[in-house]
Amino acid sequence: MKRMLLLGDEAIAQGALDAGLSGVYAYPGTPSTEITEYIQHSKEAKERKVHSQWSTNEKTAMESALGMSYAGKRSMACMKHVGLNVAADGFVNAGITGANGGLIVVSADDPSMHSSQNEQDSRYYGKFALIPTIEPANQQEAYSAMAYSFDLSEKYGTPVLVRLTTRLAHSRSGVEMQEARGENALRLPENKRQFVLLPAIARKNYDRLVKKQIDFDQESDLSPFNIYCEGSDTSLGIIACGLGYNYLMENYPDGCPHPILKIGQYPIPKQYVRRMFHECARVLVLEEGAPFVEEQLRGILDDNNTIVGRMNGTVPRTGELNPNIVAKSLAIHVTTGSPLEPRVVVPRPPELCNGCPHIDSFVDLNTVLEKFGDGRVFSDIGCYTLGALEPFNAINSCVDMGASITMAKGAADAGLIPSVAVIGDSTFTHSGMTGLLDAIIEDSPITVVIVDNETTGMTGGQPSHARGRLEDIVSGLGVPQQHIRVLEPLKRNHEENVAAIKEELDHPGISVIIQRRECIQTIATTKKEAKKHEA
Amino acid sequence: MKRDIILAGVGGQGILTIATVIGYAVVQSGLQLKQAEVHGMSQRGGDVQSHLRIADKEIFSDLIPEGKADLIISVEPMEALRYTSFLAPDGWIISNKKPFSNVMNYPDYEKVWRTIDDYPRSVLIDGDTIARDVANAKAMNIVVLGAASRHVGLPVNDLEKAIAAIFERKGAVIVDANLRAFRAGRAFAETHKHASTSG
């Protein structure tokens, strides 16, 4: 069988393709982006016409994937963990409609917040929606999880959540391919009302979903992703979820003396857990992310003696695991090299690129706002969030996709006038348009600066859905023509831009300033590709 | 056989190319590999690192434990020192000499170089100058890889074949330039300080 060197994300993508995927729907977000990019670049996916275009946001991605499942085909929605918040309405209700063609939702969590605002654990979402969750521990498992999850999805007519974490998503290893299988044919659901969640129907569907929990429990007990490994030293048993298992085994190169329950499928496999608590005096829970399993095991009648893990401080409560943290939790001698020498090593935070248009946009904005004082710029998720750092200190919020506009509106409602929103073009079409409509309806005295670099920059330059239609969208929503200003953020335009921004700040209603200049990274890539075509 | 390697640098300096070359050679030789990369926010002028693990049996963790790295390969001197807690007592540091100074409080260059030099198993190489002399400025990362090549745990031939394969689509001129860069880096490490004390 063919063997390939793949990132965890790529293993998910190849696994889905080989399992008969007909479409992936996604919005870019670290660490999930490479799943969809792999399918976009796959020759085989192109030949098969597998859908792989980016969606406007995670909610539209989730719903499109559900639509493809409705039509009988295998589909997948991919996102980063906080993207699942955006998709949550469709996601939770998809649990109640159920699936027709196999439906997988992949959520890539980012414990330790390498590129995120929080480290929420998607396993809670799987439990919340009452659907099975698969958590692969390595690249090979990520690959096999896809065919397995599509089968599980079609067997029970349920969506399946696949949970990744950063270190698996972005780590490469050899993966053995399996025989690829064909896609499903178009096939409508047998029950034409399955997807109609009118209360009377939803209640029936929900009863069915609740009844399926017994099946899901059984599947967990029999799952190849849940393994009980015998061990002679039963003074301690170890429950290791996902990557926690790898770090555990790293510390026992000659084999672990304690019984291990390796968990890769939820609901938690109850029979194995009972067996472990029957056999072992104490149980250590190692999980990447929140104490999801530990909390359920402890309940509220916990004796605080038998179970150890993140909740009693044996493992740090927050942040990702690593081999050393796991070693400490097992009281294994921890190796370390020479400590970091602060005299010769200083932090090197990320920064805007040389020549980045956002730099000029922030310089323009800071000049205008100088006379109003600090604290009135609400911003959003993207490269421009780096405007919070030195030397700009230009923004005062970054909460979730689209929050800049709505928070500026709320602050203006409270009397903070002028209030300014700074949002990127791709973030604007992702989740800014609806908030802008709120501000238009009330003609709120806010100034929305769309820093339009004509791409989705932070995640690597994916095409922006706003490209070529930003003025039309803004004006179509109802911003008056004379208060839509298009500027070019360049040093030589500084005076002119400052004057324009000042005029709009003085305007006592809604205005939108588009600071448009293409990302220097995508310009470089476009040039390179053009050169390649010439050659 | 086991080799745990930390690759370090600043976003955009080309550490992933080094990882790709070593990765290719590992896969060709039938060894196991795990390689954890940094993507996303920190790529923008921030510090980036990659954990590269090679072994002849199953590798569990994608991350190298502290104190276990056999080798730190860095294309920037301060970045080499950021990961010394990962270095094994008998591990090597191979670092490019030219600082990438994009922070206001970048430490004194001499102090940074001296700290690397104080490691008994270390090579500090002016990869930028060597790359310009024998190939082109872009090949600095391959010069540094050349300087580290004796410690990677793979036959030199396999690494050269990997360089040829990785740069193949850019044409024979680029392949040759990178092979020259690789050999110049390797030659430097063989003739310079510390490197003579170990094989």
XYZ file of C-alpha atoms in Angstrom:
734
model
C 0.000 0.000 0.000
C 1.086 3.553 -0.694
C 2.819 5.454 2.098
C 2.887 9.253 2.318
C 4.422 11.823 4.639
C 1.441 13.905 5.807
C 0.513 16.570 8.328
C -2.322 15.494 10.613
C -4.519 17.932 8.671
C -3.447 16.381 5.381
C -4.082 12.882 6.710
C -7.651 13.975 7.515
C -8.029 15.306 3.961
C -6.543 12.236 2.239
C -8.514 9.942 4.544
C -11.743 11.720 3.627
C -10.955 11.595 -0.102
C -10.195 7.869 0.091
C -13.411 7.334 2.056
C -15.601 8.718 -0.748
C -15.859 12.409 0.138
C -17.931 14.510 -2.278
C -17.411 17.923 -0.716
C -15.512 19.832 1.944
C -16.826 23.152 3.277
C -14.655 25.377 5.434
C -13.437 28.802 6.427
C -9.666 29.088 7.004
C -8.542 29.011 10.626
C -5.345 27.847 12.294
C -4.785 24.932 12.876
C -7.455 23.558 10.484
C -6.649 25.403 7.235
C -4.409 22.747 5.641
C -7.231 20.178 5.484
C -9.164 22.107 2.869
C -6.033 23.399 1.105
C -4.858 19.814 0.625
C -8.132 18.901 -1.076
C -8.017 22.084 -3.183
C -4.576 21.059 -4.469
C -5.333 17.358 -4.880
C -5.318 16.246 -8.499
C -7.610 13.384 -7.679
C -10.132 15.684 -5.968
C -10.092 17.928 -9.038
C -10.743 14.987 -11.343
C -13.588 13.798 -9.149
C -14.900 17.386 -8.867
C -14.947 17.192 -5.077
C -16.274 20.523 -3.787
C -13.528 22.410 -1.943
C -14.113 26.167 -2.395
C -13.911 28.227 0.776
C -17.173 29.184 2.460
C -17.969 32.670 3.755
C -17.879 31.463 7.356
C -18.125 28.294 9.432
C -21.902 28.505 9.719
C -22.409 28.575 5.962
C -19.832 25.755 5.706
C -21.669 23.626 8.265
C -25.028 24.140 6.584
C -23.697 23.428 3.097
C -22.131 20.205 4.344
C -25.488 19.300 5.889
C -27.192 20.017 2.564
C -24.799 17.696 0.760
C -25.469 15.021 3.379
C -29.227 15.569 2.851
C -28.662 14.786 -0.825
C -27.072 11.483 0.152
C -23.396 12.266 -0.408
C -20.485 12.227 2.020
C -19.499 15.699 3.156
C -17.256 17.348 5.676
C -17.153 20.751 7.376
C -13.761 21.844 8.753
C -12.962 24.662 11.132
C -10.866 25.768 14.056
C -12.371 25.354 17.509
C -13.777 28.888 17.783
C -15.242 28.444 14.303
C -17.465 25.775 15.806
C -19.019 28.545 17.925
C -19.991 30.282 14.695
C -21.328 27.029 13.240
C -22.954 25.942 16.504
C -26.582 26.584 15.510
C -26.363 24.376 12.461
C -24.070 21.901 14.210
C -26.301 21.213 17.209
C -29.447 21.023 15.098
C -27.726 18.678 12.637
C -27.552 16.292 15.578
C -31.342 16.442 15.690
C -32.024 16.248 11.959
C -29.398 13.555 11.708
C -27.436 12.846 8.552
C -28.334 11.090 5.326
C -25.009 10.800 3.480
C -22.049 10.542 5.856
C -21.408 13.857 7.621
C -18.192 14.709 9.476
C -17.443 17.941 11.276
C -13.729 18.444 11.930
C -12.833 20.899 14.674
C -9.166 21.676 15.315
C -8.542 22.843 18.868
C -5.644 25.063 19.838
C -4.687 24.382 23.481
C -2.076 26.892 24.699
C -3.632 29.361 22.218
C -0.778 29.412 19.702
C -3.024 31.252 17.219
C -6.329 31.721 19.014
C -8.329 33.733 21.525
C -9.181 30.771 23.739
C -8.471 27.086 24.246
C -12.028 25.736 24.346
C -12.322 21.976 24.004
C -14.565 20.799 21.152
C -15.345 17.521 22.887
C -17.907 19.448 24.949
C -19.667 20.319 21.699
C -19.854 16.658 20.703
C -21.442 15.839 24.039
C -23.700 18.906 23.873
C -25.013 17.837 20.445
C -25.270 14.205 21.663
C -23.197 12.862 18.786
C -20.092 10.631 18.687
C -16.675 12.311 18.764
C -13.474 10.786 17.420
C -10.101 12.039 18.686
C -7.190 10.577 16.711
C -3.815 10.344 18.503
C -1.557 10.302 15.458
C -1.481 10.899 11.716
C -2.328 7.281 10.856
C -5.357 7.366 13.138
C -6.380 10.717 11.632
C -6.369 9.042 8.230
C -8.339 5.960 9.305
C -10.741 8.022 11.417
C -12.321 9.379 8.267
C -13.616 6.141 6.677
C -14.549 4.955 10.164
C -16.485 8.146 10.951
C -18.325 8.182 7.619
C -19.385 4.575 8.294
C -20.490 5.429 11.816
C -22.346 8.466 10.482
C -24.205 6.452 7.851
C -24.907 3.517 10.158
C -26.748 5.686 12.687
C -27.742 8.622 10.490
C -25.781 11.003 12.708
C -23.108 13.631 12.189
C -19.744 12.683 13.719
C -17.356 15.203 15.240
C -13.629 14.664 14.684
C -11.476 16.583 17.122
C -7.873 17.501 16.375
C -5.395 19.535 18.377
C -2.590 21.791 17.108
C 0.302 19.384 17.554
C -1.374 16.674 15.512
C -2.804 19.056 12.924
C 0.645 20.528 12.255
C 2.905 17.543 12.687
C 4.028 15.332 9.826
C 4.493 11.587 9.812
C 4.293 8.574 7.536
C 0.753 7.397 6.765
C -0.235 4.115 5.145
C -3.080 4.520 2.620
C -5.994 2.140 2.319
C -7.943 1.129 -0.766
C -9.995 4.133 -1.881
C -13.737 3.739 -2.248
C -16.281 5.460 -4.466
C -18.568 8.354 -3.615
C -22.245 7.934 -2.800
C -24.863 8.451 -5.506
C -27.448 11.198 -5.119
C -30.101 9.773 -2.775
C -32.757 11.789 -0.945
C -33.642 10.923 2.646
C -36.362 8.239 2.904
C -38.333 10.357 5.323
C -38.968 13.650 3.539
C -39.616 15.367 6.870
C -36.403 14.253 8.573
C -34.838 17.674 8.127
C -37.947 19.712 8.986
C -37.423 20.704 12.604
C -40.954 21.905 13.302
C -41.520 21.349 17.025
C -43.702 18.257 16.485
C -41.096 16.657 14.226
C -38.119 17.926 16.214
C -39.512 16.273 19.352
C -39.665 12.912 17.562
C -36.189 13.356 16.113
C -34.850 14.373 19.491
C -36.354 11.267 21.155
C -34.655 9.173 18.494
C -31.348 10.928 19.112
C -31.623 10.359 22.840
C -32.345 6.659 22.242
C -29.269 6.433 20.023
C -27.087 7.272 23.025
C -27.201 3.606 24.048
C -25.876 2.659 20.616
C -23.183 5.319 20.808
C -22.107 3.972 24.212
C -21.855 0.479 22.738
C -19.892 1.735 19.750
C -17.456 3.410 22.143
C -16.977 0.206 24.113
C -16.203 -1.695 20.892
C -14.310 1.052 19.069
C -10.814 0.427 17.665
C -10.029 3.960 18.897
C -10.575 2.900 22.511
C -8.032 0.387 23.768
C -7.423 -1.110 27.189
C -3.789 -2.133 27.725
C -3.027 -4.488 30.591
C -0.417 -3.491 33.170
C 1.033 -5.290 36.186
C 1.346 -2.272 38.492
C -2.253 -1.499 39.392
C -1.380 1.037 42.079
C -2.107 3.472 39.257
C -4.183 3.284 36.113
C -3.888 5.885 33.352
C -6.627 7.211 31.098
C -4.911 8.872 28.137
C -6.945 10.761 25.547
C -5.637 11.706 22.099
C -2.095 13.066 22.221
C -1.935 12.387 25.958
C -1.280 8.751 25.008
C 1.781 9.693 22.912
C 3.354 11.734 25.684
C 2.682 8.907 28.130
C 4.389 6.300 25.927
C 7.291 8.674 25.277
C 8.041 8.388 28.979
C 7.963 4.586 28.941
C 10.194 3.531 26.041
C 10.260 -0.048 27.359
C 6.515 -0.228 27.964
C 4.248 1.216 30.638
C 3.885 -0.888 33.814
C 0.421 0.543 34.575
C -2.867 -0.367 32.918
C -3.752 2.213 30.258
C -7.117 3.148 28.809
C -6.421 4.934 25.540
C -9.494 6.966 24.577
C -10.077 8.102 20.997
C -13.853 7.835 20.763
C -16.609 9.422 22.838
C -19.022 9.118 24.586
C -16.482 7.905 27.153
C -16.261 4.072 26.948
C -18.017 3.254 30.215
C -17.172 -0.440 30.453
C -13.438 0.184 30.187
C -13.638 2.990 32.719
C -15.448 0.719 35.193
C -12.808 -1.940 34.639
C -9.992 0.499 35.289
C -11.526 1.772 38.516
C -12.134 -1.820 39.578
C -8.505 -2.818 38.925
C -6.577 0.263 39.965
C -6.170 2.066 43.263
C -5.728 5.478 41.667
C -6.396 6.805 38.181
C -4.447 9.568 36.391
C -6.295 11.323 33.573
C -4.164 12.778 30.770
C -6.082 14.787 28.208
C -5.079 17.477 25.729
C -7.391 20.394 26.466
C -9.955 20.785 29.218
C -10.537 18.181 31.959
C -13.469 16.849 29.934
C -13.178 13.195 30.938
C -11.863 13.972 34.407
C -14.816 16.197 35.256
C -17.304 13.531 34.213
C -15.498 10.875 36.231
C -15.340 13.026 39.336
C -18.953 14.171 39.179
C -19.894 15.861 42.425
C -19.491 12.859 44.722
C -15.761 12.648 44.079
C -13.621 11.534 47.057
C -10.767 13.710 45.749
C -8.461 10.793 46.327
C -8.875 8.245 43.566
C -8.720 10.489 40.524
C -5.791 12.747 39.723
C -5.348 15.037 36.760
C -5.817 18.640 35.750
C -8.443 19.361 38.394
C -6.282 18.598 41.431
C -3.087 20.145 40.071
C -1.254 16.912 39.189
C -1.373 18.199 35.629
C -1.532 21.980 34.984
C -5.152 23.116 34.630
C -4.496 25.029 31.387
C -2.300 24.739 28.316
C -1.279 21.855 26.117
C 0.471 18.740 27.355
C 4.027 17.752 26.481
C 6.304 14.848 27.408
C 7.800 16.704 30.390
C 4.472 17.713 31.916
C 3.319 14.108 31.663
C 6.609 12.872 33.178
C 6.119 15.177 36.161
C 2.559 13.946 36.668
C 3.970 10.410 36.885
C 6.850 11.475 39.155
C 9.293 10.292 36.507
C 12.677 12.028 36.530
C 12.492 15.010 34.177
C 15.389 15.772 31.900
C 16.273 19.324 31.027
C 18.986 21.161 29.160
C 20.382 24.540 30.122
C 17.708 27.055 31.073
C 16.882 30.002 28.892
C 19.355 32.819 29.415
C 17.325 36.059 29.552
C 20.470 38.165 29.039
C 20.894 36.744 25.558
C 17.386 35.665 24.582
C 14.555 38.184 24.397
C 10.986 37.586 23.195
C 10.390 37.990 19.484
C 6.658 38.559 19.070
C 5.014 38.321 15.644
C 4.827 41.618 13.763
C 3.324 43.159 10.658
C 5.507 42.581 7.585
C 7.682 45.354 6.189
C 5.520 47.289 3.760
C 2.247 45.891 5.129
C -0.700 48.164 4.228
C -2.066 47.804 7.789
C 0.936 49.787 9.066
C -0.138 52.814 7.035
C -3.777 52.336 8.007
C -2.844 52.411 11.706
C -0.582 55.440 11.261
C -3.455 57.271 9.538
C -5.940 56.310 12.220
C -3.637 57.115 15.145
C -3.025 60.599 13.753
C -6.745 61.350 13.526
C -7.586 59.907 16.931
C -4.782 61.673 18.778
C -7.012 64.556 19.865
C -9.755 62.199 21.137
C -7.454 60.144 23.357
C -7.017 56.384 23.683
C -9.582 53.669 24.073
C -12.079 54.005 21.247
C -10.921 51.516 18.617
C -12.618 48.132 18.476
C -10.899 45.599 16.305
C -11.176 42.085 15.073
C -9.428 38.840 14.111
C -6.635 39.032 11.547
C -3.072 40.235 10.959
C -4.221 43.725 11.933
C -4.834 42.490 15.488
C -1.066 43.008 15.797
C -1.988 46.724 15.803
C -2.515 46.177 19.543
C 1.252 45.869 20.021
C 4.112 48.365 19.888
C 4.679 50.664 18.134
C 1.018 51.172 17.189
C -0.999 50.527 20.375
C -3.856 51.295 18.031
C -6.667 48.935 19.018
C -8.564 48.182 22.199
C -10.442 44.970 21.473
C -10.202 41.637 19.672
C -12.945 39.242 20.732
C -14.497 37.241 17.920
C -15.042 37.465 14.180
C -17.117 40.578 13.493
C -17.216 41.937 17.055
C -15.416 45.150 16.107
C -18.456 46.700 14.443
C -21.045 45.599 16.981
C -18.884 46.520 19.965
C -18.238 49.958 18.459
C -21.991 50.322 18.049
C -22.671 49.309 21.656
C -20.004 51.697 22.925
C -21.471 54.512 20.798
C -24.919 53.677 22.183
C -23.385 54.154 25.628
C -22.085 57.585 24.588
C -18.520 56.862 23.446
C -18.464 59.061 20.381
C -16.621 58.724 18.091
C -16.246 54.931 18.224
C -14.205 53.233 15.551
C -14.232 49.667 14.238
C -11.217 48.200 12.420
C -11.988 45.008 10.546
C -10.389 43.082 7.660
C -12.133 42.440 4.357
C -12.461 38.686 4.837
C -13.561 39.058 8.463
C -16.117 41.619 7.288
C -17.808 39.182 4.909
C -17.400 36.377 7.480
C -19.328 38.109 10.262
C -19.204 41.892 9.890
C -22.059 42.471 7.437
C -24.895 41.659 9.836
C -23.455 43.896 12.540
C -23.043 46.722 10.061
C -26.738 46.379 9.202
C -27.563 46.913 12.899
C -25.515 50.108 12.869
C -27.127 51.256 9.594
C -30.656 50.696 10.909
C -29.962 53.046 13.814
C -27.558 55.297 11.868
C -25.088 54.791 14.726
C -22.335 57.410 14.946
C -19.538 54.928 14.314
C -16.788 54.808 11.715
C -16.018 51.387 10.322
C -12.550 51.091 8.812
C -12.322 48.046 6.568
C -8.617 47.314 6.173
C -8.953 45.663 2.796
C -5.813 43.759 1.809
C -7.867 41.724 -0.676
C -7.039 38.403 0.952
C -7.391 36.264 4.073
C -3.894 37.144 5.225
C -3.281 35.632 8.644
C -4.069 32.083 7.541
C -1.820 32.243 4.489
C -3.538 34.299 1.797
C -6.702 32.440 0.870
C -9.005 34.326 -1.518
C -11.292 36.837 0.184
C -14.993 36.681 -0.611
C -15.051 40.476 -0.331
C -12.735 40.998 -3.288
C -14.278 43.229 -5.958
C -17.608 43.623 -4.192
C -16.942 45.466 -0.946
C -18.407 48.850 -1.999
C -21.465 47.096 -3.446
C -22.039 45.147 -0.226
C -21.642 48.201 1.994
C -23.828 50.368 -0.173
C -26.364 47.575 -0.703
C -26.736 47.191 3.054
C -27.561 50.909 3.204
C -24.508 53.016 4.002
C -25.070 56.365 2.214
C -22.845 56.715 -0.856
C -21.166 59.927 0.410
C -20.079 58.131 3.600
C -18.346 55.261 1.812
C -14.746 56.387 1.307
C -12.165 54.320 -0.526
C -8.565 55.191 0.379
C -5.181 53.735 -0.416
C -3.005 53.279 2.681
C 0.339 54.601 1.480
C 2.760 56.995 3.148
C 2.337 59.511 0.357
C -1.455 59.557 0.870
C -1.201 60.151 4.617
C -2.437 63.749 4.673
C -5.306 63.041 2.323
C -6.341 59.881 4.240
C -6.204 61.666 7.570
C -8.485 64.393 6.218
C -10.994 61.844 4.898
C -11.063 59.839 8.135
C -11.462 63.039 10.122
C -14.477 64.052 8.038
C -16.155 60.708 8.661
C -15.408 60.781 12.395
C -17.114 64.166 12.491
C -20.160 62.760 10.705
C -22.805 61.969 13.363
C -23.982 58.759 11.648
C -22.636 55.573 10.136
C -19.696 55.732 7.751
C -17.404 53.177 6.184
C -13.805 53.795 5.181
C -12.194 51.197 2.949
C -8.393 51.296 3.257
C -7.512 49.189 0.214
C -4.061 47.939 -0.706
C -3.189 44.315 -1.493
C -1.255 42.220 1.047
C 2.454 42.282 0.148
C 2.665 38.528 0.728
C -0.028 37.714 -1.828
C 1.491 40.193 -4.297
C 4.776 38.281 -3.996
C 3.024 34.941 -4.481
C 1.012 36.200 -7.453
C 4.192 37.523 -9.076
C 6.006 34.237 -8.479
C 3.166 32.266 -10.026
C 2.952 34.582 -13.027
C 6.695 34.076 -13.574
C 6.231 30.307 -13.353
C 3.532 30.445 -16.039
C 5.848 32.444 -18.305
C 8.647 29.896 -17.917
C 18.957 4.752 16.041
C 17.341 7.982 17.202
C 17.918 11.641 16.366
C 15.917 14.473 17.857
C 16.483 17.785 16.113
C 15.180 21.268 16.915
C 15.067 23.585 13.913
C 14.921 27.245 14.857
C 14.728 30.628 13.209
C 12.520 33.604 12.461
C 9.377 33.271 10.333
C 10.342 33.426 6.660
C 14.004 32.352 7.090
C 13.469 28.935 5.562
C 13.632 26.414 8.395
C 10.803 24.424 6.816
C 12.993 23.881 3.730
C 15.635 22.316 5.984
C 12.894 20.156 7.511
C 11.661 19.138 4.070
C 15.145 18.077 2.938
C 15.807 15.999 6.061
C 12.259 14.611 5.945
C 12.688 13.495 2.354
C 15.968 11.738 3.146
C 14.412 10.022 6.185
C 11.465 8.696 4.222
C 13.740 7.399 1.434
C 15.848 5.524 3.963
C 12.803 3.815 5.488
C 13.232 5.326 8.967
C 10.353 6.709 11.043
C 9.761 10.449 11.221
C 7.679 12.926 13.131
C 7.967 16.611 12.451
C 5.965 19.237 14.307
C 5.795 22.660 12.667
C 4.539 26.084 13.647
C 1.921 27.602 11.355
C -0.268 30.652 11.711
C 0.180 33.798 13.732
C 3.770 33.374 14.923
C 5.008 33.097 11.359
C 4.904 36.867 10.939
C 8.431 37.866 11.915
C 8.161 35.945 15.172
C 10.229 33.053 16.457
C 9.466 29.731 14.786
C 10.660 26.244 15.547
C 10.142 22.730 14.338
C 10.669 19.486 16.225
C 12.075 16.835 13.943
C 12.346 13.289 15.252
C 13.983 10.401 13.449
C 14.112 6.821 14.723
C 14.248 3.222 13.555
C 11.225 2.342 15.716
C 7.842 3.872 16.535
C 7.991 7.531 17.618
C 5.191 8.460 19.996
C 5.447 12.133 20.883
C 5.393 14.788 18.161
C 7.343 17.013 20.557
C 10.894 16.403 21.769
C 11.163 16.202 25.569
C 13.345 18.824 27.261
C 16.965 17.787 27.602
C 16.691 15.183 24.859
C 17.525 16.989 21.602
C 20.661 15.700 19.883
C 20.937 18.763 17.752
C 19.738 22.349 17.446
C 19.981 23.711 13.911
C 19.288 27.427 13.854
C 19.398 29.948 11.052
C 19.618 32.797 13.616
C 21.925 32.922 16.667
C 19.526 34.200 19.356
C 16.936 31.666 18.206
C 19.476 28.859 18.728
C 19.691 29.860 22.381
C 15.913 30.007 22.826
C 15.767 26.201 22.818
C 18.811 25.200 24.900
C 16.487 23.680 27.518
C 15.735 21.011 24.922
C 19.406 20.207 24.297
C 20.831 16.933 25.642
C 24.094 17.210 27.645
C 26.041 15.841 24.657
C 23.922 17.633 22.052
C 25.224 19.944 19.334
C 24.290 23.505 18.399
C 24.825 24.481 14.773
C 23.833 28.088 14.204
C 24.005 30.710 11.552
C 25.964 33.747 12.724
C 24.033 36.699 11.318
C 21.497 38.147 13.762
C 17.992 38.915 12.519
C 17.433 41.997 14.611
C 13.774 42.997 14.321
C 13.272 43.742 18.026
C 14.352 46.908 19.814
C 16.020 45.088 22.692
C 18.010 42.572 20.666
C 20.947 41.617 22.909
C 24.563 42.510 22.206
C 25.698 40.431 19.199
C 29.072 39.536 20.721
C 27.359 38.279 23.855
C 25.014 36.062 21.826
C 27.878 34.624 19.776
C 29.999 34.047 22.882
C 27.176 32.195 24.601
C 26.882 29.795 21.675
C 30.636 29.465 21.532
C 30.721 28.470 25.197
C 28.844 25.283 24.381
C 31.548 22.642 23.968
C 29.765 21.158 20.970
C 28.836 24.080 18.796
C 29.476 25.537 15.377
C 28.771 29.153 14.536
C 28.806 29.658 10.795
C 28.443 32.758 8.634
C 25.941 31.079 6.359
C 24.927 34.300 4.630
C 28.425 35.122 3.406
C 29.224 31.548 2.422
C 25.905 31.268 0.563
C 26.631 34.452 -1.384
C 30.172 33.299 -2.154
C 29.364 29.821 -3.463
C 25.701 30.014 -4.479
C 23.159 32.759 -3.739
C 21.928 34.568 -0.648
C 18.800 32.422 -0.432
C 20.859 29.259 0.107
C 21.910 30.314 3.644
C 19.618 27.702 5.193
C 21.226 24.947 3.097
C 24.723 26.104 4.142
C 23.628 25.745 7.772
C 22.151 22.323 7.023
C 25.512 21.368 5.463
C 27.306 22.450 8.632
C 24.927 20.285 10.687
C 24.954 17.330 8.318
C 27.438 15.192 10.255
C 25.071 15.103 13.216
C 21.784 14.443 11.468
C 22.261 10.688 11.546
C 21.832 10.169 7.804
C 24.440 9.388 5.114
C 25.638 12.566 3.400
C 24.722 11.042 0.066
C 21.069 10.709 1.118
C 20.963 14.372 2.129
C 22.459 15.471 -1.188
C 19.967 13.325 -3.076
C 17.182 14.925 -1.029
C 18.425 18.430 -1.905
C 18.460 17.462 -5.587
C 14.920 16.108 -5.343
C 13.474 19.033 -3.376
C 14.944 21.705 -5.690
C 14.451 19.702 -8.899
C 11.433 21.671 -10.090
C 13.433 24.903 -9.868
C 15.936 23.659 -12.436
C 19.490 22.283 -12.577
C 21.145 25.651 -11.860
C 19.347 25.990 -8.523
C 20.011 22.335 -7.637
C 23.741 22.811 -8.243
C 23.821 26.072 -6.291
C 22.216 24.398 -3.288
C 24.544 21.408 -3.487
C 27.504 23.808 -3.479
C 25.993 25.607 -0.495
C 25.510 22.308 1.334
C 29.094 21.150 0.693
C 30.569 24.514 1.677
C 28.677 24.398 4.972
C 29.826 20.858 5.610
C 33.450 21.717 4.794
C 33.353 24.711 7.140
C 32.101 22.624 10.050
C 34.807 20.030 9.469
C 37.594 22.549 9.644
C 36.343 24.780 12.429
C 36.515 24.881 16.174
C 34.767 22.290 18.368
C 33.721 20.266 15.366
C 37.037 18.369 15.407
C 36.361 17.006 18.896
C 33.621 14.641 17.832
C 32.536 12.549 14.917
